[in-house]
Short mmCIF file of C-alpha atoms in Angstrom, two decimals:
data_model
loop_
_atom_site.label_atom_id
_atom_site.label_comp_id
_atom_site.label_asym_id
_atom_site.label_seq_id
_atom_site.Cartn_x
_atom_site.Cartn_y
_atom_site.Cartn_z
CA UNK A 155 108.40 115.37 101.40
CA UNK A 156 109.53 113.50 98.30
CA UNK A 157 113.15 114.02 97.16
CA UNK A 158 113.61 115.89 93.87
CA UNK A 159 113.67 113.70 90.77
CA UNK A 160 117.06 113.11 89.15
CA UNK A 161 117.22 113.02 85.37
CA UNK A 162 118.43 109.93 83.54
CA UNK A 163 121.61 111.59 82.26
CA UNK A 164 122.68 112.52 85.79
CA UNK A 165 121.88 109.06 87.06
CA UNK A 166 124.09 107.53 84.36
CA UNK A 167 126.86 110.10 84.87
CA UNK A 168 126.83 109.69 88.66
CA UNK A 169 126.81 105.90 88.34
CA UNK A 170 129.75 105.95 85.94
CA UNK A 171 131.64 108.36 88.21
CA UNK A 172 130.91 106.26 91.31
CA UNK A 173 132.12 103.09 89.57
CA UNK A 174 135.22 104.92 88.28
CA UNK A 175 136.03 106.24 91.75
CA UNK A 176 135.55 102.80 93.29
CA UNK A 177 137.81 101.16 90.69
CA UNK A 178 140.42 103.92 91.07
CA UNK A 179 140.33 103.57 94.87
CA UNK A 180 140.75 99.79 94.76
CA UNK A 181 143.59 99.99 92.23
CA UNK A 182 145.25 102.81 94.20
CA UNK A 183 145.18 100.81 97.43
CA UNK A 184 146.54 97.71 95.70
CA UNK A 185 149.35 99.64 93.99
CA UNK A 186 150.16 101.55 97.16
CA UNK A 187 150.41 98.35 99.19
CA UNK A 188 152.56 96.63 96.58
CA UNK A 189 154.98 99.57 96.28
CA UNK A 190 155.06 100.10 100.04
CA UNK A 191 155.84 96.42 100.66
CA UNK A 192 158.62 96.49 98.09
CA UNK A 193 160.16 99.78 99.29
CA UNK A 194 159.91 99.01 103.01
CA UNK A 195 161.18 95.49 102.33
CA UNK A 196 164.31 96.86 100.72
CA UNK A 197 164.97 99.13 103.72
CA UNK A 198 164.40 96.21 106.14
CA UNK A 199 166.75 94.04 104.10
CA UNK A 200 169.43 96.74 104.22
CA UNK A 201 168.99 97.22 107.99
CA UNK A 202 169.22 93.48 108.66
CA UNK A 203 172.38 93.22 106.53
CA UNK A 204 173.97 96.07 108.51
CA UNK A 205 172.87 94.39 111.77
CA UNK A 206 174.52 91.09 110.77
CA UNK A 207 177.72 92.95 109.92
CA UNK A 208 177.62 94.86 113.22
CA UNK A 209 177.12 91.61 115.20
CA UNK A 210 180.08 89.98 113.45
CA UNK A 211 182.31 92.97 114.13
CA UNK A 212 181.12 93.12 117.76
CA UNK A 213 181.90 89.42 118.22
CA UNK A 214 185.47 89.89 116.97
CA UNK A 215 185.93 93.18 118.79
CA UNK A 216 186.40 95.10 115.56
CA UNK A 217 185.38 98.74 115.08
CA UNK A 218 181.82 99.25 113.85
CA UNK A 219 182.36 102.76 112.58
CA UNK A 220 180.13 103.74 109.62
CA UNK A 221 177.44 101.15 110.38
CA UNK A 222 175.21 103.39 112.53
CA UNK A 223 175.23 100.70 115.22
CA UNK A 224 174.57 101.30 118.92
CA UNK A 225 174.48 99.19 122.07
CA UNK A 226 171.30 99.62 124.12
CA UNK A 227 170.36 102.98 122.55
CA UNK A 228 167.73 104.80 124.66
CA UNK A 229 165.64 105.72 121.54
CA UNK A 230 165.15 102.10 120.50
CA UNK A 231 161.40 101.34 120.47
CA UNK A 232 160.36 99.39 123.55
CA UNK A 233 158.64 96.51 121.64
CA UNK A 234 161.76 95.96 119.58
CA UNK A 235 163.96 96.10 122.71
CA UNK A 236 161.83 93.39 124.37
CA UNK A 237 162.00 91.29 121.23
CA UNK A 238 165.82 91.52 121.16
CA UNK A 239 166.16 90.70 124.87
CA UNK A 240 164.06 87.60 124.28
CA UNK A 241 166.80 86.39 121.92
CA UNK A 242 165.21 87.22 118.56
CA UNK A 243 166.00 89.57 115.68
CA UNK A 244 163.56 92.21 114.46
CA UNK A 245 163.05 95.52 112.67
CA UNK A 246 160.77 98.45 113.39
CA UNK A 247 160.26 102.02 112.27
CA UNK A 248 161.12 104.60 114.92
CA UNK A 249 163.04 107.82 115.41
CA UNK A 250 166.62 108.78 116.19
CA UNK A 251 167.54 112.36 117.09
CA UNK A 252 164.24 113.52 115.62
CA UNK A 253 164.69 111.68 112.32
CA UNK A 254 162.58 108.81 111.03
CA UNK A 255 164.70 105.65 110.89
CA UNK A 256 164.34 101.91 110.46
CA UNK A 257 165.73 100.09 113.53
CA UNK A 258 167.11 96.55 113.40
CA UNK A 259 167.99 94.92 116.74
CA UNK A 260 169.33 91.62 118.06
CA UNK A 261 170.85 90.26 121.33
CA UNK A 262 174.60 90.73 121.71
CA UNK A 263 176.39 89.29 124.80
CA UNK A 264 173.58 90.23 127.22
CA UNK A 265 173.03 93.56 125.57
CA UNK A 266 170.98 94.78 122.61
CA UNK A 267 172.80 95.57 119.39
CA UNK A 268 170.82 98.06 117.31
CA UNK A 269 171.42 99.44 113.83
CA UNK A 270 169.46 102.30 112.29
CA UNK A 271 168.93 103.17 108.63
CA UNK A 272 167.44 106.49 107.40
CA UNK A 273 163.74 106.10 106.65
CA UNK A 274 162.62 109.68 105.90
CA UNK A 275 163.25 109.44 102.19
CA UNK A 276 161.07 106.34 102.06
CA UNK A 277 158.24 108.24 103.78
CA UNK A 278 158.57 111.10 101.33
CA UNK A 279 158.69 108.73 98.36
CA UNK A 280 155.53 106.94 99.51
CA UNK A 281 153.76 110.26 100.16
CA UNK A 282 154.71 111.53 96.70
CA UNK A 283 153.61 108.24 95.18
CA UNK A 284 150.25 108.42 97.02
CA UNK A 285 149.77 111.99 95.79
CA UNK A 286 150.48 110.87 92.22
CA UNK A 287 148.03 107.98 92.56
CA UNK A 288 145.35 110.29 93.99
CA UNK A 289 145.85 112.86 91.25
CA UNK A 290 145.73 110.20 88.55
CA UNK A 291 142.59 108.69 90.08
CA UNK A 292 140.85 112.09 90.24
CA UNK A 293 141.85 112.88 86.65
CA UNK A 294 140.71 109.47 85.41
CA UNK A 295 137.43 109.64 87.34
CA UNK A 296 136.75 113.16 86.04
CA UNK A 297 137.51 112.14 82.46
CA UNK A 298 135.32 109.05 82.67
CA UNK A 299 132.53 111.04 84.38
CA UNK A 300 132.60 113.68 81.64
CA UNK A 301 132.57 110.98 78.98
CA UNK A 302 129.66 109.28 80.78
CA UNK A 303 127.82 112.60 81.06
CA UNK A 304 128.33 113.23 77.34
CA UNK A 305 127.01 109.80 76.40
CA UNK A 306 124.16 110.07 78.91
CA UNK A 307 123.29 113.51 77.50
CA UNK A 308 123.02 112.03 74.02
CA UNK A 309 120.82 109.19 75.24
CA UNK A 310 118.70 111.55 77.34
CA UNK A 311 118.30 113.99 74.45
CA UNK A 312 117.16 111.21 72.12
CA UNK A 313 114.73 109.87 74.72
CA UNK A 314 113.50 113.41 75.36
CA UNK A 315 112.87 113.88 71.64
CA UNK A 316 110.97 110.59 71.53
CA UNK A 317 108.90 111.61 74.57
CA UNK A 318 108.13 115.03 73.04
CA UNK A 319 106.92 113.37 69.83
CA UNK A 320 104.78 110.97 71.89
CA UNK A 321 103.19 113.95 73.67
CA UNK A 322 102.51 115.65 70.33
CA UNK A 323 100.83 112.50 69.06
CA UNK A 324 98.76 112.31 72.26
CA UNK A 325 97.72 115.94 71.71
CA UNK A 326 96.47 115.03 68.24
CA UNK A 327 99.45 115.81 65.97
CA UNK A 328 99.50 112.50 64.11
CA UNK A 329 102.07 113.79 61.61
CA UNK A 330 104.74 113.97 64.33
CA UNK A 331 107.62 111.51 63.86
CA UNK A 332 110.96 110.91 65.59
CA UNK A 333 112.84 109.97 62.41
CA UNK A 334 112.48 108.49 58.95
CA UNK A 335 112.04 104.83 58.10
CA UNK A 336 115.10 104.51 55.87
CA UNK A 337 117.03 101.32 56.28
CA UNK A 338 114.56 99.79 58.67
CA UNK A 339 114.20 96.05 58.67
CA UNK A 340 110.84 94.36 58.10
CA UNK A 341 110.61 93.71 61.84
CA UNK A 342 110.85 97.45 62.54
CA UNK A 343 114.53 97.59 63.49
CA UNK A 344 117.33 98.92 61.34
CA UNK A 345 120.78 97.40 61.00
CA UNK A 346 123.11 98.76 63.66
CA UNK A 347 120.21 100.39 65.46
CA UNK A 348 120.46 100.69 69.23
CA UNK A 349 117.63 100.31 71.75
CA UNK A 350 116.75 104.02 71.85
CA UNK A 351 116.44 104.13 68.07
CA UNK A 352 114.35 100.95 68.22
CA UNK A 353 111.93 102.65 70.64
CA UNK A 354 111.75 105.68 68.33
CA UNK A 355 111.12 103.45 65.32
CA UNK A 356 108.38 101.60 67.20
CA UNK A 357 106.73 104.92 68.15
CA UNK A 358 106.87 106.09 64.53
CA UNK A 359 105.35 102.81 63.42
CA UNK A 360 102.52 103.09 65.96
CA UNK A 361 101.88 106.73 64.99
CA UNK A 362 101.77 105.81 61.30
CA UNK A 363 99.38 102.94 61.90
CA UNK A 364 97.16 105.09 64.14
CA UNK A 365 97.14 107.90 61.60
CA UNK A 366 96.15 105.53 58.80
CA UNK A 367 93.29 104.08 60.82
CA UNK A 368 91.99 107.48 61.90
CA UNK A 369 92.17 108.81 58.36
CA UNK A 370 90.27 105.78 57.15
CA UNK A 371 87.66 106.38 59.88
CA UNK A 372 87.40 110.07 58.96
CA UNK A 373 86.99 109.24 55.28
CA UNK A 374 84.33 106.67 56.12
CA UNK A 375 82.46 109.16 58.33
CA UNK A 376 82.58 111.87 55.67
CA UNK A 377 81.55 109.48 52.87
CA UNK A 378 78.63 108.07 54.88
CA UNK A 379 77.43 111.56 55.83
CA UNK A 380 77.64 112.77 52.21
CA UNK A 381 75.89 109.68 50.92
CA UNK A 382 73.07 110.04 53.47
CA UNK A 383 72.54 113.75 52.94
CA UNK A 384 70.96 113.61 49.48
CA UNK A 385 68.48 110.76 50.10
CA UNK A 386 67.53 112.29 53.46
CA UNK A 387 66.68 115.59 51.76
CA UNK A 388 64.45 113.70 49.32
CA UNK A 389 62.78 111.68 52.06
CA UNK A 390 62.09 114.82 54.10
CA UNK A 391 60.51 116.47 51.06
CA UNK A 392 58.43 113.36 50.40
CA UNK A 393 57.35 113.17 54.04
CA UNK A 394 55.84 116.62 53.75
CA UNK A 395 53.35 115.16 51.22
CA UNK A 396 51.96 112.70 53.77
CA UNK A 397 48.56 113.51 55.23
CA UNK A 398 48.56 115.36 58.53
CA UNK A 399 48.42 113.20 61.61
CA UNK A 400 50.43 111.41 64.26
CA UNK A 401 52.27 109.09 61.81
CA UNK A 402 53.55 112.08 59.82
CA UNK A 403 54.76 113.82 63.00
CA UNK A 404 56.61 110.69 64.12
CA UNK A 405 58.24 110.19 60.73
CA UNK A 406 59.28 113.85 60.45
CA UNK A 407 60.64 113.83 64.00
CA UNK A 408 62.85 110.79 63.32
CA UNK A 409 63.94 112.13 59.94
CA UNK A 410 64.93 115.46 61.49
CA UNK A 411 66.96 113.59 64.16
CA UNK A 412 68.68 111.59 61.42
CA UNK A 413 69.36 114.77 59.46
CA UNK A 414 70.90 116.43 62.55
CA UNK A 415 73.10 113.37 63.02
CA UNK A 416 74.20 113.56 59.37
CA UNK A 417 75.00 117.27 59.68
CA UNK A 418 76.97 116.58 62.87
CA UNK A 419 78.97 113.88 61.10
CA UNK A 420 79.75 116.26 58.23
CA UNK A 421 80.82 118.94 60.72
CA UNK A 422 83.11 116.50 62.52
CA UNK A 423 84.67 115.42 59.23
CA UNK A 424 85.44 119.06 58.41
CA UNK A 425 86.98 119.59 61.87
CA UNK A 426 89.00 116.39 61.57
CA UNK A 427 90.42 117.49 58.24
CA UNK A 428 92.09 120.50 59.89
CA UNK A 429 90.84 122.83 57.15
CA UNK A 430 88.69 124.98 59.48
CA UNK A 431 89.83 128.54 60.27
CA UNK A 432 88.40 131.06 62.70
CA UNK A 433 86.75 134.28 61.45
CA UNK A 434 87.65 136.63 64.31
CA UNK A 435 85.86 139.81 65.32
CA UNK A 436 85.64 141.85 68.52
CA UNK A 437 82.64 141.16 70.78
CA UNK A 438 81.52 142.01 74.28
CA UNK A 439 81.87 138.56 75.89
CA UNK A 440 78.95 138.88 78.31
CA UNK A 441 76.44 139.99 75.65
CA UNK A 442 77.71 137.38 73.22
CA UNK A 443 77.24 134.57 75.74
CA UNK A 444 73.72 135.82 76.62
CA UNK A 445 72.69 135.77 72.95
CA UNK A 446 74.22 132.34 72.39
CA UNK A 447 72.42 130.86 75.40
CA UNK A 448 69.14 132.59 74.55
CA UNK A 449 69.23 131.05 71.05
CA UNK A 450 68.93 127.57 72.59
CA UNK A 451 65.47 128.50 74.02
CA UNK A 452 66.29 126.47 77.14
CA UNK A 453 65.84 127.62 80.74
CA UNK A 454 69.44 128.56 81.47
CA UNK A 455 70.75 131.18 83.91
CA UNK A 456 73.60 133.43 82.71
CA UNK A 457 75.81 135.11 85.29
CA UNK A 458 78.39 137.77 84.39
CA UNK A 459 81.00 137.96 87.14
CA UNK A 460 83.39 140.13 85.10
CA UNK A 461 83.07 141.20 81.47
CA UNK A 462 85.63 141.90 78.74
CA UNK A 463 85.90 142.56 75.02
CA UNK A 464 87.37 139.60 73.16
CA UNK A 465 88.22 138.63 69.61
CA UNK A 466 86.52 135.37 68.68
CA UNK A 467 84.45 133.61 66.04
CA UNK A 468 80.82 134.22 67.00
CA UNK A 469 79.46 131.28 65.00
CA UNK A 470 81.90 128.78 66.52
CA UNK A 471 81.48 130.06 70.08
CA UNK A 472 77.70 129.87 69.61
CA UNK A 473 78.07 126.25 68.46
CA UNK A 474 80.26 125.40 71.46
CA UNK A 475 77.94 126.94 74.05
CA UNK A 476 74.78 125.57 72.41
CA UNK A 477 76.15 122.01 72.46
CA UNK A 478 77.27 122.33 76.09
CA UNK A 479 73.97 123.83 77.26
CA UNK A 480 71.90 121.24 75.35
CA UNK A 481 74.08 118.46 76.75
CA UNK A 482 73.62 119.84 80.30
CA UNK A 483 69.82 119.92 79.94
CA UNK A 484 69.65 116.54 78.21
CA UNK A 485 71.93 114.55 80.51
CA UNK A 486 72.00 116.65 83.69
CA UNK A 487 69.43 118.40 85.85
CA UNK A 488 68.34 121.98 86.42
CA UNK A 489 69.41 124.55 87.26
CA UNK A 490 71.88 124.96 84.39
CA UNK A 491 74.13 127.98 84.94
CA UNK A 492 76.55 129.67 82.52
CA UNK A 493 79.07 131.96 84.25
CA UNK A 494 81.36 134.46 82.49
CA UNK A 495 84.40 135.63 84.44
CA UNK A 496 87.02 137.70 82.63
CA UNK A 497 88.86 138.55 85.87
CA UNK A 498 89.51 135.00 87.11
CA UNK A 499 93.06 135.14 85.72
CA UNK A 500 94.98 136.15 82.63
CA UNK A 501 92.49 134.21 80.46
CA UNK A 502 88.71 134.89 80.40
CA UNK A 503 86.63 131.86 81.40
CA UNK A 504 83.15 130.59 80.64
CA UNK A 505 81.71 127.89 82.92
CA UNK A 506 78.73 125.72 82.01
CA UNK A 507 77.37 123.73 84.94
CA UNK A 508 74.38 121.52 85.64
CA UNK A 509 73.27 119.78 88.86
CA UNK A 510 72.87 116.23 87.59
CA UNK A 511 74.94 113.09 88.19
CA UNK A 512 78.08 114.58 86.64
CA UNK A 513 80.36 113.39 83.86
CA UNK A 514 81.30 109.68 83.83
CA UNK A 515 84.88 108.73 84.78
CA UNK A 516 85.73 107.67 81.23
CA UNK A 517 84.91 111.11 79.87
CA UNK A 518 86.86 112.86 82.62
CA UNK A 519 89.90 110.70 81.91
CA UNK A 520 89.85 110.37 78.12
CA UNK A 521 87.70 113.31 77.04
CA UNK A 522 84.51 113.10 74.96
CA UNK A 523 84.36 110.24 72.46
CA UNK A 524 81.89 110.08 69.63
CA UNK A 525 79.09 107.53 69.96
CA UNK A 526 79.88 106.93 73.63
CA UNK A 527 77.46 108.54 76.11
CA UNK A 528 75.88 105.49 77.70
CA UNK A 529 76.98 106.30 81.24
CA UNK A 530 74.35 105.36 83.85
CA UNK A 531 72.43 108.38 85.07
CA UNK A 532 73.31 110.69 82.19
CA UNK A 533 70.97 109.37 79.54
CA UNK A 534 71.91 108.09 76.12
CA UNK A 535 72.89 109.77 72.86
CA UNK A 536 75.33 109.69 69.98
CA UNK A 537 78.01 111.71 71.80
CA UNK A 538 78.80 114.09 68.95
CA UNK A 539 77.80 117.34 70.69
CA UNK A 540 80.77 117.42 73.07
CA UNK A 541 83.08 116.18 70.32
CA UNK A 542 82.01 119.07 68.08
CA UNK A 543 82.44 121.54 70.97
CA UNK A 544 85.99 120.32 71.55
CA UNK A 545 86.74 120.55 67.81
CA UNK A 546 85.57 124.16 67.51
CA UNK A 547 87.40 125.04 70.74
CA UNK A 548 90.64 123.76 69.21
CA UNK A 549 90.10 126.03 66.18
CA UNK A 550 89.61 129.04 68.50
CA UNK A 551 92.50 128.08 70.83
CA UNK A 552 90.11 127.60 73.75
CA UNK A 553 91.21 125.24 76.51
CA UNK A 554 88.30 122.92 77.47
CA UNK A 555 88.24 121.14 80.82
CA UNK A 556 85.58 118.65 81.86
CA UNK A 557 85.17 118.24 85.63
CA UNK A 558 82.55 117.42 88.23
CA UNK A 559 81.58 119.94 90.91
CA UNK A 560 82.35 118.91 94.51
CA UNK A 561 78.67 119.23 95.45
CA UNK A 562 77.47 117.35 92.35
CA UNK A 563 76.87 118.16 88.73
CA UNK A 564 78.89 118.28 85.53
CA UNK A 565 81.05 121.35 85.00
CA UNK A 566 82.74 122.42 81.76
CA UNK A 567 85.30 125.24 81.88
CA UNK A 568 86.22 127.16 78.72
CA UNK A 569 89.42 129.21 78.99
CA UNK A 570 89.77 131.64 76.10
CA UNK A 571 93.30 132.39 74.86
CA UNK A 572 95.09 135.33 76.44
CA UNK A 573 95.56 136.86 73.00
CA UNK A 574 91.76 137.03 72.53
CA UNK A 575 91.37 139.88 75.06
CA UNK A 576 91.10 143.30 73.41
CA UNK A 577 92.89 145.90 75.52
#
């Protein structure tokens, strides 16, 4: 099982917080050690000074009252007692009558002279200091983490906006842009622009260039189709004057194919322009599909698994189904089956399936592309039928999915919009 993905803003915030905590911990340890060495050193220094005074007074037999000095005290820590009996001086933290003290001990005429200095206040001071360091570290780490989260949120939001625009462009909205081009340098980067803005500017530049090229292609397609339409009409009329025979049939057949291609190009140019609108009316879906398929005059089986009344554009749906059925017969193999199922989910579906070699991988991955149907096993053609079907489907809000059946054959699934169902 893969772990859940962590968003970029949380990665940045957690990294900043981890670094802040690490820095705060290192600084806290260093400061604690420095203060502890200084504080404990002062107490040791005081205890040693009192021990020297007590030894001098003991040597001269003078009273040691007020120095907290003892000879061979039973509470003296054993390691320090052994150190003093070996003839050396030393200090060590211990206890005396239940209190924390700093012991200082040294040999004195075969005995151990020990002096104690209160150490409880030092413990409390160090504990309070550690608490202050911990609180400051937590506050600093929280502040830095919140600042990092705020900055990461801004970066993530900008990247999310850029990604959303990229998805819109992929879906066909070539007018989508992240921002304007004001102040941008010739190289595509504006003064003071950070890396995220540079990525957004590059995406806008790519979208603008792509839009210009596609518009030029659409204008070229429309212009060529319009220019061909008039002479083709004249040639077709002239061909009718030829004497009957095989040459006339061949010429008329090719001219009709060229005319269909010209009409398809004009239809694509209208769909590309975005000026097409659906003329909706209520129809019984099963009967409508039967009539559309019957109009193709091709041997196609229609199955109605579940029927429904829908609002759609009859002319456009007829064009979609006709192109899919003709494509299935031309590039696939019989039997070709069209199935209507209005109960498959919240959206009615129409499936067109043949039993041929299936759609090529390029079409499954990129969708239908005009003038590209030269996949081995599926014949050849100009590739405009599926393109037109997808264009009309977009006008009607129909989701088109091209797949291959597990047991072979191309399968196209049309999912009508939920709003099309008439209750």
